[in-house]
Short mmCIF file of C-alpha atoms in Angstrom, two decimals:
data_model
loop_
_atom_site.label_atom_id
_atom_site.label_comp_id
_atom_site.label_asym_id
_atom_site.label_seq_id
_atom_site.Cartn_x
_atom_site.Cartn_y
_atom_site.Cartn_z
CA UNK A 1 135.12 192.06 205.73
CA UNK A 2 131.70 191.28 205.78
CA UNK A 3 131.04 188.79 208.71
CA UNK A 4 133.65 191.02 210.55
CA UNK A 5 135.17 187.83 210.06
CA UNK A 6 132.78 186.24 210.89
CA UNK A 7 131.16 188.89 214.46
CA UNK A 8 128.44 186.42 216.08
CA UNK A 9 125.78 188.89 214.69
CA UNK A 10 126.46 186.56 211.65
CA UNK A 11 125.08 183.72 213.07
CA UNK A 12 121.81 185.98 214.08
CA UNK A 13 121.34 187.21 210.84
CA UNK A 14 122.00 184.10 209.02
CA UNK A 15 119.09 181.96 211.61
CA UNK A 16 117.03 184.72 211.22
CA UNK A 17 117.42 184.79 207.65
CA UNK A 18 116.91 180.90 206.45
CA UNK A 19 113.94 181.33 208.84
CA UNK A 20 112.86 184.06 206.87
CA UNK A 21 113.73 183.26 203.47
CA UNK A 22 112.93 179.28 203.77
CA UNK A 23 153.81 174.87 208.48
CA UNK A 24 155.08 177.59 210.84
CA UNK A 25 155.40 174.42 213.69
CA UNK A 26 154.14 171.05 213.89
CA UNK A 27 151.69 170.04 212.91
CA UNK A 28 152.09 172.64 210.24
CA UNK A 29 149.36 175.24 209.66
CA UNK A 30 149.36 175.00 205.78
CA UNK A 31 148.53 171.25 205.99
CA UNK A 32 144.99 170.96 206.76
CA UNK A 33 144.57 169.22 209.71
CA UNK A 34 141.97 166.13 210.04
CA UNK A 35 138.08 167.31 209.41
CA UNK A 36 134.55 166.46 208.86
CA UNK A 37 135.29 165.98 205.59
CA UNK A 38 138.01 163.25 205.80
CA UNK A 39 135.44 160.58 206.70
CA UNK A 40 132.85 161.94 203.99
CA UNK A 41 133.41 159.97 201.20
CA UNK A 42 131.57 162.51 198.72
CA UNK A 43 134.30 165.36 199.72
CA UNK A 44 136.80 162.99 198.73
CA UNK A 45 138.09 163.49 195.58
CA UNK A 46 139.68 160.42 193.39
CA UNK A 47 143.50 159.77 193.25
CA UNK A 48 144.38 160.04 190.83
CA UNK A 49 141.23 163.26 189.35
CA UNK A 50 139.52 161.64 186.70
CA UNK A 51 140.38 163.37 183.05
CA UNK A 52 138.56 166.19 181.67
CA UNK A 53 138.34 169.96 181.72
CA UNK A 54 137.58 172.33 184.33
CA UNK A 55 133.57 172.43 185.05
CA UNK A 56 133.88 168.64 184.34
CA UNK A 57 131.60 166.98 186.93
CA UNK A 58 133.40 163.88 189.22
CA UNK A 59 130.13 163.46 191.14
CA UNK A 60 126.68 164.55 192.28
CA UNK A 61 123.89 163.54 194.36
CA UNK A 62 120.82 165.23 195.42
CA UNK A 63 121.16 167.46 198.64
CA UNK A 64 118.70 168.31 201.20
CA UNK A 65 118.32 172.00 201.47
CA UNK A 66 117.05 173.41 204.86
CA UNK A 67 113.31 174.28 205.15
CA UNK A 68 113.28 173.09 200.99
CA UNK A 69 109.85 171.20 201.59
CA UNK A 70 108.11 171.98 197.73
CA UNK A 71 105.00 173.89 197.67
CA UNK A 72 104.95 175.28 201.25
CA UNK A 73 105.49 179.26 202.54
CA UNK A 74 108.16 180.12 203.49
CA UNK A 75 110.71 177.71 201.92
CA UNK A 76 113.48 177.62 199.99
CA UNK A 77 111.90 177.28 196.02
CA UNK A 78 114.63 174.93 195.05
CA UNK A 79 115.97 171.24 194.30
CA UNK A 80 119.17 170.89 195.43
CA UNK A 81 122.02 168.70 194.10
CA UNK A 82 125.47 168.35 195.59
CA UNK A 83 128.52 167.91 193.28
CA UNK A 84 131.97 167.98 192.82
CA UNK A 85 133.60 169.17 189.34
CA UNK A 86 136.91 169.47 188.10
CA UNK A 87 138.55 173.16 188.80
CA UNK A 88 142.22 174.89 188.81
CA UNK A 89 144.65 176.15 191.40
CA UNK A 90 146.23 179.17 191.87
CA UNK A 91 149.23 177.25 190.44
CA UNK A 92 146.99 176.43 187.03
CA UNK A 93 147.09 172.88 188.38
CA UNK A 94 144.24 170.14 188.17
CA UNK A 95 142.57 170.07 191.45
CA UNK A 96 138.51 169.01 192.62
CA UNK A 97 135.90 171.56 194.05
CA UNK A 98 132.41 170.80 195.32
CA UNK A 99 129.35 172.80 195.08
CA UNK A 100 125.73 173.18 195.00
CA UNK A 101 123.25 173.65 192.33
CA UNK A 102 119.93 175.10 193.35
CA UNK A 103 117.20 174.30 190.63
CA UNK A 104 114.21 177.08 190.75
CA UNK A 105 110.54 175.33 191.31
CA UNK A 106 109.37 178.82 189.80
CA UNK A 107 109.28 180.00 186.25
CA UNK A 108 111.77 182.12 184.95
CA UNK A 109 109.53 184.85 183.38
CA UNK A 110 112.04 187.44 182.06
CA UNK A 111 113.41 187.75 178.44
CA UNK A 112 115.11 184.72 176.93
CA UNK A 113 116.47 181.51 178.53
CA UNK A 114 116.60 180.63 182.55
CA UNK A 115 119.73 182.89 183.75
CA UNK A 116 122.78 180.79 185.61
CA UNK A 117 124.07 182.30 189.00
CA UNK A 118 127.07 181.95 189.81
CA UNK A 119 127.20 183.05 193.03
CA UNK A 120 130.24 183.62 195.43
CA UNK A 121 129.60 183.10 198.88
CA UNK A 122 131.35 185.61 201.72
CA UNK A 123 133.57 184.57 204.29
CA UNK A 124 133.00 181.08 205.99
CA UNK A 125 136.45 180.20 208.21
CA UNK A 126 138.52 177.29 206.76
CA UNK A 127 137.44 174.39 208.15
CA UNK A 128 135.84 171.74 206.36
CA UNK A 129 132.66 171.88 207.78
CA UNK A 130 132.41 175.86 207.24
CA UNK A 131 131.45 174.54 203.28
CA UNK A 132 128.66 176.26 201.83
CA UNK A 133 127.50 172.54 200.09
CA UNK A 134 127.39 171.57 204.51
CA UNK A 135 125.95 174.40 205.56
CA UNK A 136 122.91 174.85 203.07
CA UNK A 137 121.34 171.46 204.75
CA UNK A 138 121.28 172.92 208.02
CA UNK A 139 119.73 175.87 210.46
CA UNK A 140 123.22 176.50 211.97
CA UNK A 141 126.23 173.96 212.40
CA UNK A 142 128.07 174.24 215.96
CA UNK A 143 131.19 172.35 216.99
CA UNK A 144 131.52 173.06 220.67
CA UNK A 145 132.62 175.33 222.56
CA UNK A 146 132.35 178.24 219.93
CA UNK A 147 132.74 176.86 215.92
CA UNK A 148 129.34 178.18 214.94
CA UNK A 149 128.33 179.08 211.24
CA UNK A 150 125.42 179.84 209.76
CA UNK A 151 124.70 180.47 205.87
CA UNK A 152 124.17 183.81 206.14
CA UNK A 153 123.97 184.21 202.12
CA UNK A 154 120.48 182.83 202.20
CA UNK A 155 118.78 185.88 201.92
CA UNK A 156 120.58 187.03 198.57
CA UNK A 157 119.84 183.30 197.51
CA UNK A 158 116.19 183.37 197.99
CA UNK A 159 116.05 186.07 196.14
CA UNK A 160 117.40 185.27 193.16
CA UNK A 161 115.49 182.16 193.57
CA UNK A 162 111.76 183.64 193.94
CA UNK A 163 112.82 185.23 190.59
CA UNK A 164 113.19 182.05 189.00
CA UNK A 165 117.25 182.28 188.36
CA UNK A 166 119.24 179.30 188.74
CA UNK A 167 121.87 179.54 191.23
CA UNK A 168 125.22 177.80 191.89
CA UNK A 169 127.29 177.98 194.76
CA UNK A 170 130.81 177.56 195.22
CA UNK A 171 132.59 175.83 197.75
CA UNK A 172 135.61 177.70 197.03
CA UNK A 173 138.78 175.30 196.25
CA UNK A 174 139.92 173.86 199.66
CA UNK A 175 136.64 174.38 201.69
CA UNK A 176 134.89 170.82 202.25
CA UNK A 177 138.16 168.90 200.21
CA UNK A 178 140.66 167.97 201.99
CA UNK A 179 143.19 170.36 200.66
CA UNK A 180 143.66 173.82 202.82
CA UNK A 181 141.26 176.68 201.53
CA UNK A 182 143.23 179.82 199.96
CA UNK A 183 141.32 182.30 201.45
CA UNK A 184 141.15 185.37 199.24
CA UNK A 185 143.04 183.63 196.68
CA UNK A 186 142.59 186.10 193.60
CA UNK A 187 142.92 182.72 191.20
CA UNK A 188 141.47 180.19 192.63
CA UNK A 189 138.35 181.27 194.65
CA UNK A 190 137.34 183.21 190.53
CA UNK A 191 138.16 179.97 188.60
CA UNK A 192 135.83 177.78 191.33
CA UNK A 193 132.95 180.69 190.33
CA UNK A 194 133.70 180.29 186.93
CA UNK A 195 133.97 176.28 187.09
CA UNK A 196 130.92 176.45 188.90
CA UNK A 197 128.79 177.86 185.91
CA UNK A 198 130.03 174.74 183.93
CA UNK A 199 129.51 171.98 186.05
CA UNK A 200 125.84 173.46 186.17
CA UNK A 201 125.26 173.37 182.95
CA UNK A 202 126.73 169.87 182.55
CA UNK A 203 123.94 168.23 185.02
CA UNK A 204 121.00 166.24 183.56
CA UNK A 205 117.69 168.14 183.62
CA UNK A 206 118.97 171.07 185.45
CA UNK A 207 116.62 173.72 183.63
CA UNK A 208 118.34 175.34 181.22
CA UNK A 209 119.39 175.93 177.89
CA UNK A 210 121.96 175.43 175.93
CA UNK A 211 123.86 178.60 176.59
CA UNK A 212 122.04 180.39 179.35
CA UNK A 213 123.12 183.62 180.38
CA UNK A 214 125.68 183.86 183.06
CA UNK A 215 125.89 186.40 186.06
CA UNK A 216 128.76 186.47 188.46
CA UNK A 217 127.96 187.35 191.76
CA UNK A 218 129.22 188.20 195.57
CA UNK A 219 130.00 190.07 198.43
CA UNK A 220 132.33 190.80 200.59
CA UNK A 221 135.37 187.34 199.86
CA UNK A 222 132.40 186.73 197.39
CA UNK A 223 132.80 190.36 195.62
CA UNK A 224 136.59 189.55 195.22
CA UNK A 225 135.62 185.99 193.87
CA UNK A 226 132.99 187.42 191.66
CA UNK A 227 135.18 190.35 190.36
CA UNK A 228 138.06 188.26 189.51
CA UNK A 229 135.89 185.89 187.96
CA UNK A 230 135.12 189.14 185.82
CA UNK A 231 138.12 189.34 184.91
CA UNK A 232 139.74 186.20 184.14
CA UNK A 233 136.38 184.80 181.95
CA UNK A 234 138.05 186.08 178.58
CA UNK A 235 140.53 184.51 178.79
CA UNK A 236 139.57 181.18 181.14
CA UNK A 237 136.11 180.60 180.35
CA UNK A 238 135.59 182.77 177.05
CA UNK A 239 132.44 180.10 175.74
CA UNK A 240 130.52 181.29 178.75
CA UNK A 241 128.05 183.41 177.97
CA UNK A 242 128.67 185.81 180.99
CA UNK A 243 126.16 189.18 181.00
CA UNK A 244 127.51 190.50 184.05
CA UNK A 245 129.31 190.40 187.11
CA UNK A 246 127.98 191.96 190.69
CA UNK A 247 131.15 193.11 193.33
CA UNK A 248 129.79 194.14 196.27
CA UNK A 249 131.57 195.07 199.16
CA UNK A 250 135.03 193.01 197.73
CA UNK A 251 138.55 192.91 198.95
CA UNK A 252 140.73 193.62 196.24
CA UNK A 253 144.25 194.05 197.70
CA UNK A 254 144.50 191.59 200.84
CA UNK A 255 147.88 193.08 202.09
CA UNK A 256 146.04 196.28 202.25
CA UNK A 257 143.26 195.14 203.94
CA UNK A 258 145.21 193.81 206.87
CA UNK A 259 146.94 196.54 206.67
CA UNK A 260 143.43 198.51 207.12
CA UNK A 261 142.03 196.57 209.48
CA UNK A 262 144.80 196.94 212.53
CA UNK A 263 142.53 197.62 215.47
CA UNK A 264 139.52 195.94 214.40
CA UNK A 265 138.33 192.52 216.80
CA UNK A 266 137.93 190.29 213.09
CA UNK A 267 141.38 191.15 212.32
CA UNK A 268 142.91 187.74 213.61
CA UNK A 269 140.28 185.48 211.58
CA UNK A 270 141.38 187.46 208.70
CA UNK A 271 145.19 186.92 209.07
CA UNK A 272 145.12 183.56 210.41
CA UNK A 273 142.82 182.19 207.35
CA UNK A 274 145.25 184.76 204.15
CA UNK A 275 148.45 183.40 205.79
CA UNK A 276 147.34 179.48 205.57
CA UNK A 277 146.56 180.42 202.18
CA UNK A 278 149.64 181.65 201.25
CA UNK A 279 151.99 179.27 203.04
CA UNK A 280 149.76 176.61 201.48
CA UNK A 281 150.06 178.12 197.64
CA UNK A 282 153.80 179.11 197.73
CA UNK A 283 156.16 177.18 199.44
CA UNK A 284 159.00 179.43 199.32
CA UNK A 285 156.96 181.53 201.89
CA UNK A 286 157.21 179.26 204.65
CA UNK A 287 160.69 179.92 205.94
CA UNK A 288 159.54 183.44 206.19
CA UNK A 289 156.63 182.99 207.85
CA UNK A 290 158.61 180.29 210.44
CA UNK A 291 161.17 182.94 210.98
CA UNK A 292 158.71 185.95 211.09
CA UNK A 293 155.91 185.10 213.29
CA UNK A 294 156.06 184.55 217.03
CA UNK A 295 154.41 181.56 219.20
CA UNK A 296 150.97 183.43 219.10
CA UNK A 297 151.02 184.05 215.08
CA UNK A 298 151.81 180.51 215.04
CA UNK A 299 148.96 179.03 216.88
CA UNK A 300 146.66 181.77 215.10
CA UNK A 301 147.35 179.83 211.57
CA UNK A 302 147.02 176.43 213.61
CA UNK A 303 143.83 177.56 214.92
CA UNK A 304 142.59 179.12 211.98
CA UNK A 305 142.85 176.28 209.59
CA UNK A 306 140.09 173.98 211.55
CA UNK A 307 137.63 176.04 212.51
CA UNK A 308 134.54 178.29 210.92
CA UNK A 309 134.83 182.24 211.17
CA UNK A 310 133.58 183.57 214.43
CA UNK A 311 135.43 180.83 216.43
CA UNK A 312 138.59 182.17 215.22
CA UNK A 313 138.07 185.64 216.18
CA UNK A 314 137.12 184.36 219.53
CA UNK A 315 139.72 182.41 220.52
CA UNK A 316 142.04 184.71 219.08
CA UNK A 317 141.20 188.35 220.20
CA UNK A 318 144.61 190.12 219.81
CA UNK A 319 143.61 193.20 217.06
CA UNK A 320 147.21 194.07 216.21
CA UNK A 321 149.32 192.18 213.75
CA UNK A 322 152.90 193.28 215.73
CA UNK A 323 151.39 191.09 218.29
CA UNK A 324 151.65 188.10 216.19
CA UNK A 325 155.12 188.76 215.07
CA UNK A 326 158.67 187.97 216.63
CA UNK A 327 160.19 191.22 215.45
CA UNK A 328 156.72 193.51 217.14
CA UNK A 329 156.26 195.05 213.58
CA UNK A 330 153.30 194.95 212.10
CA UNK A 331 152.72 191.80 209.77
CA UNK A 332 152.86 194.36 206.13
CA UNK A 333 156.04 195.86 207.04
CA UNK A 334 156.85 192.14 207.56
CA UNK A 335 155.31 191.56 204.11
CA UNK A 336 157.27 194.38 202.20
CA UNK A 337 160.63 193.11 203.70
CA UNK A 338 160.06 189.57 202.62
CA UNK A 339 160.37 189.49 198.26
CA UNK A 340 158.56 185.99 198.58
CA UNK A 341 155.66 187.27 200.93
CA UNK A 342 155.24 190.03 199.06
CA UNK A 343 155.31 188.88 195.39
CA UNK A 344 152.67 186.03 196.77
CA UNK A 345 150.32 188.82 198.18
CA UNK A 346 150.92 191.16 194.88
CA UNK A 347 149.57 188.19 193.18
CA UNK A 348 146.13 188.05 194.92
CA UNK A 349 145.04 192.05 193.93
CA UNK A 350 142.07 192.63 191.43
CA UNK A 351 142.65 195.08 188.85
CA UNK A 352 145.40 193.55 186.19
CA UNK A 353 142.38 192.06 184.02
CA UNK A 354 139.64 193.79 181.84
CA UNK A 355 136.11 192.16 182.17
CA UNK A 356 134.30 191.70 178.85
CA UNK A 357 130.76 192.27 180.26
CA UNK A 358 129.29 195.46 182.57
CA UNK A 359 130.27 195.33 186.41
CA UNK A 360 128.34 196.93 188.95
CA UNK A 361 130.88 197.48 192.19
CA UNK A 362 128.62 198.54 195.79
CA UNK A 363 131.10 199.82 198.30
CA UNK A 364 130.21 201.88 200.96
CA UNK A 365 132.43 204.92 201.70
CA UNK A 366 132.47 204.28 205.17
CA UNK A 367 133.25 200.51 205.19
CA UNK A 368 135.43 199.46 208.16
CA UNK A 369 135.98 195.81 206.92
CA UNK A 370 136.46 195.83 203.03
CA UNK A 371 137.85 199.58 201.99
CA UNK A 372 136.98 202.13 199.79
CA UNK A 373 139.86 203.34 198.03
CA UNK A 374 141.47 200.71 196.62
CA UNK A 375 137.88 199.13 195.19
CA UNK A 376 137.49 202.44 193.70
CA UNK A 377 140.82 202.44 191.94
CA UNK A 378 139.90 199.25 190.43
CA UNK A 379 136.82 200.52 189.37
CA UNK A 380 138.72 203.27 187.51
CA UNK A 381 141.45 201.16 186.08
CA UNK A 382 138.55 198.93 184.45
CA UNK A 383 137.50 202.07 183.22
CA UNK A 384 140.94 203.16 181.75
CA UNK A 385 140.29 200.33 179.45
CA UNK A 386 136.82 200.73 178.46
CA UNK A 387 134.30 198.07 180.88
CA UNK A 388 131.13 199.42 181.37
CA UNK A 389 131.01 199.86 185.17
CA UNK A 390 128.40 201.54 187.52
CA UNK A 391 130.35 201.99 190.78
CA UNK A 392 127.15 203.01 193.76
CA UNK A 393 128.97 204.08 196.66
CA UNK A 394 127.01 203.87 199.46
CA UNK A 395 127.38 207.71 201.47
CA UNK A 396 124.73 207.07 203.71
CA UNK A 397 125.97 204.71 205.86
CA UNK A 398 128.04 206.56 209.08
CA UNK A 399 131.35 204.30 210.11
CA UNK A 400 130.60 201.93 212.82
CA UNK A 401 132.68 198.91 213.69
CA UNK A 402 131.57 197.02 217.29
CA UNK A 403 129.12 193.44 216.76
CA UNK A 404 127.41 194.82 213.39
CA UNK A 405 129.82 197.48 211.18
CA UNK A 406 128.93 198.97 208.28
CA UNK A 407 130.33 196.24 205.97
CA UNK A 408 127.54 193.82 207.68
CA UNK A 409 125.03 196.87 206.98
CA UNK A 410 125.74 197.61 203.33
CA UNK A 411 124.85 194.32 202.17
CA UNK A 412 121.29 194.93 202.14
CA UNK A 413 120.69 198.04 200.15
CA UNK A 414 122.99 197.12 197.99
CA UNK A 415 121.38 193.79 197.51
CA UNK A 416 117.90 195.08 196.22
CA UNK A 417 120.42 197.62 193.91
CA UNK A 418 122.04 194.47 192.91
CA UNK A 419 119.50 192.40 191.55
CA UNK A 420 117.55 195.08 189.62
CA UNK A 421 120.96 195.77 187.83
CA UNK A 422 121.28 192.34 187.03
CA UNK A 423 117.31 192.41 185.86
CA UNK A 424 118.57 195.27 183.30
CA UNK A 425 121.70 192.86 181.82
CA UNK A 426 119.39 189.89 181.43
CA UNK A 427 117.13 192.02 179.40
CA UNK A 428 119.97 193.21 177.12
CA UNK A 429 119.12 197.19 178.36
CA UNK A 430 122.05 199.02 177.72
CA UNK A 431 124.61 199.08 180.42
CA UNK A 432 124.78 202.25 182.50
CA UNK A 433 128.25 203.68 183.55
CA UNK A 434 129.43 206.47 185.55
CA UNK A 435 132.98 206.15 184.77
CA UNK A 436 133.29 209.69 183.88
CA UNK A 437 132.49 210.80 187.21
CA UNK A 438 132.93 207.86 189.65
CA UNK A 439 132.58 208.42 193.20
#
C-alpha cells in the first residue's frame, strides 16, 4: 500500500511536505495494549457514549495545527478544531471516533456553497499516537528506537485548503480511542468518513451552509475508506449531500492483497495491523488464529498493535506469510481453510454496493502495493449497475518496489487529476465516464 506500509521514505516525504505545504497469547494482540491515549483525557470517550446519532459530536476543542500561524507563507490556511463524534462499528454498534476539522482562512470562490472534505487518510500503524488528530500538531512524532510517523497527507490537504474547501479528517475508529483500530475494515474506516462529514457540519461557525456539498476522498487505506464510503452513503448517510467520491490507489480485497504482496519488505506491517483487526471484530476468529499462527505471527500482531507504520516493518522484516504460520503455508491458504477467517475477510471487499454520485478510481497498472485487477473489477461492477465512473490508470509508471514503489509515486499525478475532477462535480459539469472502455 501506499507508505509501503509505512517505507521510511514516508517520513521524508511527509517532513518535506508540511515544510512545504505549511489474543493469539498474552497479553492478547486484539486488546489494545496501554497508549498515549489512555492518559489523554480528550481520547477518552464517556462510559456509558452519550445518546444521539452517528456524526453526533461528544466533544471538541481547538487544535494547534503545525506551521498554522494565520497570514504568513508558507502555512497551513486553516483553524483547526479537535473533536470526537459519535460513529458505528463494523458490528453496527455505537462506538466514539475523533477527528479534525480544518476551517479554510481563504474564500471559497467556486459555484455555490463552501464544499465539505471528507478526507480519508492512508495508512498510519495502529498505535494510538499514529492518529491523524496527533499527528497534524506536529513536524514528525518519534517514540524511540524506530516508531516514527509523519502526516504525510499534508500535501493533498493543503491543497484542497488553498482552494478554499473545508476539510475533515478521520481518525479512523480505533486510532487515538482506546479501542484496537480495524485496519482496512470495509465498514468501519467508510462510516468514520461518512460520520466525519456530520460532525463537521454540526460545529458552531465552521463555514458552511446548510447542506454543503460533500466529496469523499483518499488514497491508498484512504481510497478503500473513501470508496466504501461511496458506497454505503445511500443507504447510511442518504441526507448528505455527497457530489463525489475520489479512490485513489485503494485496497479493495485485503485477503488478496496479502496475498499480492508475498515478497514485498511492508508485507509484515500489513498483516500484523488486518489480523488485529479481525481478531478484534470477530471473535470466533481467534481460536483460528491461536491455532494457526506460530510464535513469530504471534509477536507480529503484539507488535503491530502499539506502534506507527514503519516501526512495524522494521522490527518485523520477514516478507513471507508461511513464515508467520505453524503449518509453513502461506497465511490465505490459511484463510480459505478457516470458514470464520474467511467469511470475516469476504466481509471487508469493496464492490457489493452502488454509489449514488460519480467516482473517479486512479490506479496505476504497475502498482506493487495496492493492485490493479481487482480495483478494476470494482470499477466495472459499479459500472454493471450504472455509477458514473472515470477509472485513469496510470501506464506510465514502470514497477518498482525497494524504499519508494510505484504506489508511493502514483499519488502525485493522480493528485493534481484528482482535484480538477472534483473542481468539475462541484460545478455540477456533467460527469465523465469511460465505462464502456475501461482500462
Amino acid at each position: 500500500m501506499r507508505s509501503r506500509i509505512r517505507s521510511c521514505t514516508a517520513v521524508l516525504f511527509g517532513a518535506l511536505i508540511a515544510v512545504a505545504g505549511g489474543m493469539v497469547s498474552a497479553p492478547h494482540a486484539w486488546t489494545q495494549p496501554p497508549a498515549q491515549a489512555a492518559a489523554d483525557d480528550f481520547y477518552v470517550p464517556p462510559a456509558p457514549l452519550p445518546p444521539g446519532p452517528p456524526g453526533a459530536i461528544v466533544r471538541a476543542q481547538p487544535a494547534s495545527l503545525l506551521l498554522s500561524a494565520p497570514g504568513q507563507p508558507g502555512v497551513v490556511p486553516a483553524i483547526s478544531t479537535r473533536m470526537m463524534y459519535l460513529s458505528t462499528d463494523t458490528h453496527d454498534t455505537p462506538t466514539a471516533v475523533t477527528g479534525t476539522y480544518l476551517q479554510p482562512l481563504l474564500p471559497w470562490t467556486g459555484p455555490g456553497d463552501r464544499p465539505l472534505v471528507a478526507y480519508a487518510v492512508g495508512t498510519q500503524g495502529q498505535g494510538d499516537q499514529c492518529a491523524p488528530s496527533k499527528v497534524l500538531s506536529q513536524l514528525v512524532q518519534y517514540q524511540p528506537p524506530f516508531d516514527v510517523i509523519a502526516e504525510y497527507d499534508v500535501l493533498a490537504l493543503y491543497s484542497l485548503l488553498s482552494r478554499g474547501m473545508a476539510v475533515v479528517v478521520t481518525d479512523y475508529h480505533g486510532l487515538g480511542t482506546p479501542e484496537m483500530h480495524d485496519f482496512l475494515n470495509r465498514k468501519a474506516q467508510s462510516y468514520a468518513v461518512l460520520d466525519s462529514a456530520r460532525a463537521a457540519q454540526q460545529l458552531p461557525n465552521n463555514g458552511l451552509g446548510p447542506r454543503p456539498p460533500v466529496i469523499a476522498y483518499g488514497y491508498s487505506q484512504g481510497g478503500m475508506a473513501s470508496a466504501g464510503a461511496a458506497e454505503m452513503q445511500p443507504s447510511y448517510a442518504p441526507e448528505l449531500n455527497m457530489r463525489g467520491a475520489y479512490i485513489g490507489g485503494p485496497v479493495v480485497d485485503p485477503e488478496y492483497f496479502i496475498g499480492f504482496n508475498e515478497g514485498q519488505p511492508s508485507l509484515s506491517g500489513a498483516v500484523g495491523f488486518t489480523l488485529n483487526g479481525i481478531a478484534a471484530d470477530y471473535p470466533e476468529t481467534r481460536p483460528e488464529l491461536d491455532a494457526e499462527l506460530n510464535d513469530a505471527g504471534k509477536a507480529l500482531m503484539r507488535d503491530a498493535a502499539g506502534k506507527c507504520a514503519i516501526a512495524v516493518s522494521i522490527d518485523n522484516p520477514q516478507r513471507q506469510t508461511a513464515q508467520f504460520t505453524s503449518s509453513g503455508q502461506p497465511l490465505t491458504t490459511v484463510i480459505d481453510r478457516s470458514p470464520a477467517l474467511s467469511q470475516a475477510f469476504a466481509d471487508q471487499r469493496i464492490g457489493g454496493g452502488t454509489p449514488s454520485a460519480p467516482v473517479l478510481i486512479a490506479s496505476a497498472r504497475n502498482d506493487e502495493g495496492a493492485p490493479f485487477a481487482p480495483i478494476r473489477d470494482v470499477a466495472a461492477a459499479w459500472c454493471s449497475r450504472g455509477v458514473p465512473v472515470q477509472m485513469d490508470a496510470n501506464s506510465q509508471l514502470p514497477p518498482i518496489s525497494g524504499v519508494v514503489g510505484t504506489h508511493d509515486l502514483a499519488f502525485f499525478p493522480s493528485l493534481a487529476a484528482s482535484q480538477m475532477w472534483l473542481t468539475d462535480r462541484l460545478a455540477a459539469a456533467p460527469a465523465a465516464s469511460n465505462c464502456a472502455a475501461l482500462p
